[in-house]
Short mmCIF file of C-alpha atoms in Angstrom, two decimals:
data_model
loop_
_atom_site.label_atom_id
_atom_site.label_comp_id
_atom_site.label_asym_id
_atom_site.label_seq_id
_atom_site.Cartn_x
_atom_site.Cartn_y
_atom_site.Cartn_z
CA THR C 9 -29.73 20.95 31.30
CA SER C 10 -27.94 20.00 28.08
CA VAL C 11 -27.89 16.33 27.06
CA THR C 12 -24.51 14.77 26.28
CA SER C 13 -24.34 11.93 23.79
CA ALA C 14 -21.40 9.53 23.83
CA LYS C 15 -20.18 5.94 23.41
CA ILE C 16 -18.27 3.82 25.90
CA GLN C 17 -16.77 0.37 25.52
CA VAL C 18 -18.54 -2.24 27.67
CA ASN C 19 -18.21 -6.04 27.40
CA GLY C 20 -16.51 -5.81 24.01
CA VAL C 21 -19.06 -3.49 22.34
CA HIS C 22 -19.40 0.29 22.06
CA LEU C 23 -22.62 1.28 23.82
CA HIS C 24 -24.24 4.62 23.07
CA TYR C 25 -25.84 6.60 25.88
CA GLN C 26 -27.22 10.06 26.62
CA GLN C 27 -26.73 11.78 29.95
CA THR C 28 -28.22 14.87 31.58
CA GLY C 29 -28.74 16.39 35.02
CA GLU C 30 -26.46 16.67 38.04
CA GLY C 31 -28.54 15.25 40.88
CA SER C 32 -27.23 12.74 43.42
CA HIS C 33 -29.84 10.13 42.41
CA ALA C 34 -28.65 8.36 39.25
CA VAL C 35 -31.35 6.78 37.06
CA LEU C 36 -30.86 4.54 34.03
CA LEU C 37 -33.68 4.58 31.44
CA LEU C 38 -34.06 1.25 29.60
CA PRO C 39 -35.91 1.29 26.24
CA GLY C 40 -38.26 -1.32 24.86
CA MET C 41 -37.95 -3.69 21.91
CA LEU C 42 -36.14 -1.99 18.98
CA GLY C 43 -36.06 1.25 20.96
CA SER C 44 -33.29 3.65 21.92
CA GLY C 45 -32.81 6.30 24.55
CA GLN C 46 -33.85 9.04 22.14
CA THR C 47 -36.91 7.35 20.58
CA ASP C 48 -38.27 6.02 23.88
CA PHE C 49 -37.25 8.63 26.46
CA GLY C 50 -37.16 12.05 24.78
CA PRO C 51 -39.67 13.53 27.29
CA GLN C 52 -37.83 12.09 30.31
CA LEU C 53 -34.44 13.36 29.12
CA LYS C 54 -36.03 16.79 28.68
CA SER C 55 -38.31 17.02 31.70
CA MET C 56 -37.10 14.89 34.61
CA ASN C 57 -35.78 17.00 37.48
CA LYS C 58 -32.12 17.76 36.65
CA LYS C 59 -31.38 18.92 40.20
CA LEU C 60 -32.61 15.70 41.82
CA PHE C 61 -31.47 13.23 39.18
CA THR C 62 -28.58 12.37 36.96
CA ILE C 63 -30.33 10.67 34.04
CA VAL C 64 -28.74 8.18 31.66
CA ALA C 65 -30.62 6.70 28.69
CA TRP C 66 -28.88 3.87 26.85
CA ASP C 67 -29.15 2.06 23.53
CA PRO C 68 -28.76 -1.70 24.13
CA ARG C 69 -26.31 -3.45 21.80
CA GLY C 70 -27.64 -3.70 18.25
CA TYR C 71 -30.24 -0.97 18.87
CA GLY C 72 -30.19 2.78 18.24
CA LYS C 73 -26.62 4.01 17.88
CA SER C 74 -25.13 0.93 19.60
CA ILE C 75 -24.60 -0.64 16.16
CA PRO C 76 -22.36 -2.46 15.33
CA PRO C 77 -22.86 -5.23 16.35
CA PRO C 78 -26.17 -6.04 14.62
CA ARG C 79 -28.87 -7.08 17.09
CA ASP C 80 -29.29 -10.79 17.74
CA PHE C 81 -31.43 -12.81 20.15
CA PRO C 82 -29.57 -15.71 21.77
CA PRO C 83 -31.46 -17.53 24.57
CA ASP C 84 -29.84 -15.26 27.20
CA PHE C 85 -30.36 -11.92 25.44
CA PHE C 86 -32.18 -10.37 28.42
CA GLU C 87 -29.38 -11.43 30.84
CA ARG C 88 -26.82 -10.04 28.40
CA ASP C 89 -28.68 -6.69 28.26
CA ALA C 90 -28.94 -6.64 32.07
CA LYS C 91 -25.18 -7.17 32.45
CA ASP C 92 -24.43 -4.56 29.75
CA ALA C 93 -26.73 -2.04 31.47
CA VAL C 94 -25.18 -2.51 34.90
CA ASP C 95 -21.62 -2.55 33.55
CA LEU C 96 -22.35 0.63 31.56
CA MET C 97 -23.42 2.44 34.73
CA GLN C 98 -20.34 1.19 36.58
CA ALA C 99 -18.11 2.29 33.69
CA LEU C 100 -19.71 5.73 34.09
CA LYS C 101 -18.69 5.58 37.77
CA PHE C 102 -22.13 5.36 39.37
CA LYS C 103 -21.90 3.33 42.57
CA LYS C 104 -25.66 2.91 43.03
CA PHE C 105 -28.51 3.78 40.67
CA SER C 106 -32.19 3.30 39.96
CA LEU C 107 -33.72 1.62 36.92
CA LEU C 108 -36.72 2.83 34.92
CA GLY C 109 -37.55 0.32 32.18
CA TRP C 110 -40.48 -0.28 29.88
CA SER C 111 -41.40 -3.30 27.75
CA ASP C 112 -38.18 -5.29 27.10
CA GLY C 113 -36.34 -2.66 29.14
CA GLY C 114 -38.64 -3.50 32.05
CA ILE C 115 -37.72 -7.18 31.79
CA THR C 116 -34.03 -6.23 31.61
CA ALA C 117 -34.47 -4.03 34.69
CA LEU C 118 -36.16 -6.85 36.66
CA ILE C 119 -33.23 -9.18 35.90
CA ALA C 120 -30.64 -6.52 36.77
CA ALA C 121 -32.35 -5.70 40.08
CA ALA C 122 -32.47 -9.40 40.99
CA LYS C 123 -28.90 -10.23 39.99
CA TYR C 124 -27.15 -7.07 41.22
CA PRO C 125 -29.14 -6.14 44.35
CA THR C 126 -26.35 -4.13 46.00
CA LEU C 127 -26.17 -1.74 43.01
CA ILE C 128 -29.85 -1.00 42.46
CA HIS C 129 -31.49 1.76 44.51
CA LYS C 130 -35.09 1.69 43.20
CA LEU C 131 -36.95 0.07 40.32
CA VAL C 132 -39.81 1.23 38.08
CA VAL C 133 -41.14 -1.10 35.39
CA TRP C 134 -43.91 -0.51 32.87
CA GLY C 135 -45.43 -2.98 30.40
CA ALA C 136 -43.10 -5.80 31.44
CA ASN C 137 -43.66 -9.55 31.56
CA ALA C 138 -41.77 -12.30 33.41
CA SER C 139 -43.03 -15.15 31.19
CA VAL C 140 -44.32 -15.83 27.67
CA THR C 141 -47.60 -17.70 27.10
CA GLN C 142 -49.01 -19.16 23.89
CA GLU C 143 -51.42 -16.21 23.84
CA ASP C 144 -48.43 -13.84 24.00
CA VAL C 145 -46.83 -15.63 21.04
CA ARG C 146 -50.03 -15.09 19.06
CA ILE C 147 -49.93 -11.37 19.89
CA TYR C 148 -46.21 -11.11 18.95
CA ASN C 149 -46.83 -12.73 15.58
CA GLY C 150 -49.39 -10.01 14.94
CA ILE C 151 -46.58 -7.40 14.89
CA ARG C 152 -44.02 -9.52 12.97
CA ASP C 153 -44.70 -7.64 9.72
CA VAL C 154 -43.68 -4.02 10.37
CA SER C 155 -45.48 -2.76 7.27
CA LYS C 156 -48.73 -3.32 9.21
CA TRP C 157 -47.63 -1.08 12.09
CA SER C 158 -49.25 2.33 12.53
CA GLU C 159 -47.22 5.07 10.89
CA LYS C 160 -46.78 6.90 14.21
CA VAL C 161 -44.94 3.97 15.78
CA ARG C 162 -43.18 2.78 12.62
CA LYS C 163 -41.82 6.05 11.28
CA PRO C 164 -39.23 7.00 13.95
CA LEU C 165 -37.84 3.45 13.95
CA GLU C 166 -37.70 3.31 10.16
CA GLU C 167 -35.86 6.64 10.14
CA MET C 168 -33.37 5.36 12.69
CA TYR C 169 -32.67 1.93 11.18
CA GLY C 170 -33.71 1.99 7.55
CA HIS C 171 -36.55 -0.31 6.49
CA LYS C 172 -34.48 -3.46 5.94
CA TYR C 173 -32.73 -3.61 9.33
CA PHE C 174 -35.93 -2.60 11.13
CA ALA C 175 -38.03 -5.31 9.43
CA LYS C 176 -35.41 -8.03 9.86
CA THR C 177 -34.74 -7.20 13.51
CA CYS C 178 -38.44 -7.17 14.36
CA GLU C 179 -38.86 -10.67 12.89
CA ALA C 180 -35.78 -11.86 14.81
CA TRP C 181 -37.22 -10.37 18.02
CA VAL C 182 -40.54 -12.22 17.56
CA ASP C 183 -38.63 -15.50 17.07
CA GLY C 184 -36.30 -14.76 20.01
CA ILE C 185 -38.96 -13.91 22.58
CA SER C 186 -41.35 -16.65 21.38
CA ARG C 187 -38.70 -19.24 22.28
CA PHE C 188 -39.45 -18.73 25.98
CA ALA C 189 -42.95 -20.17 25.44
CA GLU C 190 -41.35 -23.52 24.51
CA LYS C 191 -40.26 -24.00 28.13
CA SER C 192 -42.76 -25.79 30.38
CA ASP C 193 -43.39 -22.67 32.50
CA GLY C 194 -42.70 -20.15 29.73
CA SER C 195 -40.47 -18.29 32.16
CA ILE C 196 -38.21 -15.40 31.20
CA CYS C 197 -37.27 -14.40 34.76
CA GLN C 198 -40.05 -15.63 37.08
CA GLN C 199 -37.60 -17.43 39.36
CA LEU C 200 -35.62 -14.19 39.87
CA LEU C 201 -38.49 -11.99 41.08
CA PRO C 202 -38.24 -13.03 44.77
CA ASP C 203 -34.57 -11.90 44.69
CA ILE C 204 -35.57 -8.28 44.02
CA LYS C 205 -35.12 -6.41 47.30
CA CYS C 206 -35.26 -2.74 46.28
CA PRO C 207 -38.44 -0.62 46.37
CA THR C 208 -40.35 -1.49 43.19
CA PHE C 209 -43.16 0.34 41.40
CA ILE C 210 -45.07 -1.49 38.64
CA ILE C 211 -47.03 0.49 36.05
CA HIS C 212 -49.35 -1.03 33.46
CA GLY C 213 -51.58 0.37 30.72
CA GLU C 214 -55.09 -1.07 30.84
CA GLU C 215 -55.24 -1.01 27.03
CA ASP C 216 -51.68 -2.26 26.42
CA PRO C 217 -52.06 -4.17 23.12
CA LEU C 218 -48.90 -6.27 23.56
CA VAL C 219 -48.76 -7.23 27.24
CA PRO C 220 -51.89 -8.55 28.98
CA GLN C 221 -52.40 -7.13 32.48
CA ALA C 222 -52.01 -10.54 34.17
CA HIS C 223 -48.25 -10.15 33.64
CA ALA C 224 -48.13 -6.98 35.77
CA GLU C 225 -50.21 -8.67 38.47
CA TYR C 226 -47.86 -11.67 38.52
CA ILE C 227 -44.80 -9.42 38.90
CA HIS C 228 -46.48 -7.46 41.70
CA LYS C 229 -47.42 -10.65 43.55
CA HIS C 230 -43.87 -12.08 43.39
CA ILE C 231 -41.82 -8.98 44.27
CA LYS C 232 -42.17 -8.51 47.99
CA GLY C 233 -43.41 -5.05 48.99
CA SER C 234 -43.85 -3.85 45.40
CA ARG C 235 -46.57 -1.35 44.57
#
């Protein structure tokens, strides 16, 4: 039941991951914006069934302990994370695996499931969105200044990154994700959703302050057979 912590070179960067369990069903846990395996998935690493699952939680490049490089947000940052995530699991010798992603990790998981259908067993996404509206941009700008965050959410990230990196990266994230709203349809990955063939479970918090529920409904409608 112990959790191993290691780094592995993938696509020219050293990605940090944690791994536990010895089950035949491999699951990759994908953290949200600014998150890491440890900050976002401590309870899952501790409590998911270690006999059924082999659990891997990763830190996307520029997040958590996958620094360097510093985090940046080119137009294809979600595709880049999706490729890194899949290539990480292949480097760890998993032939087929499931994805459990929340927030940005949910978006990354949607893209990975669509682009690498033969590798993905099942998909669970929570608090994800496939497009960015002007209303979303307004919400994102409300969290641009990290000093206004609640202490509960801010503190673990500040401890992990130091205030300066945390504040700068949050601002860069707001700019990076807001860019999608400049496209006519605001799409991040809407066109990919019909390509997702694996069993998909969509979870959404009714009081989610960052992602309006219409996003979850859109994803459900456009992934055939999703629940």
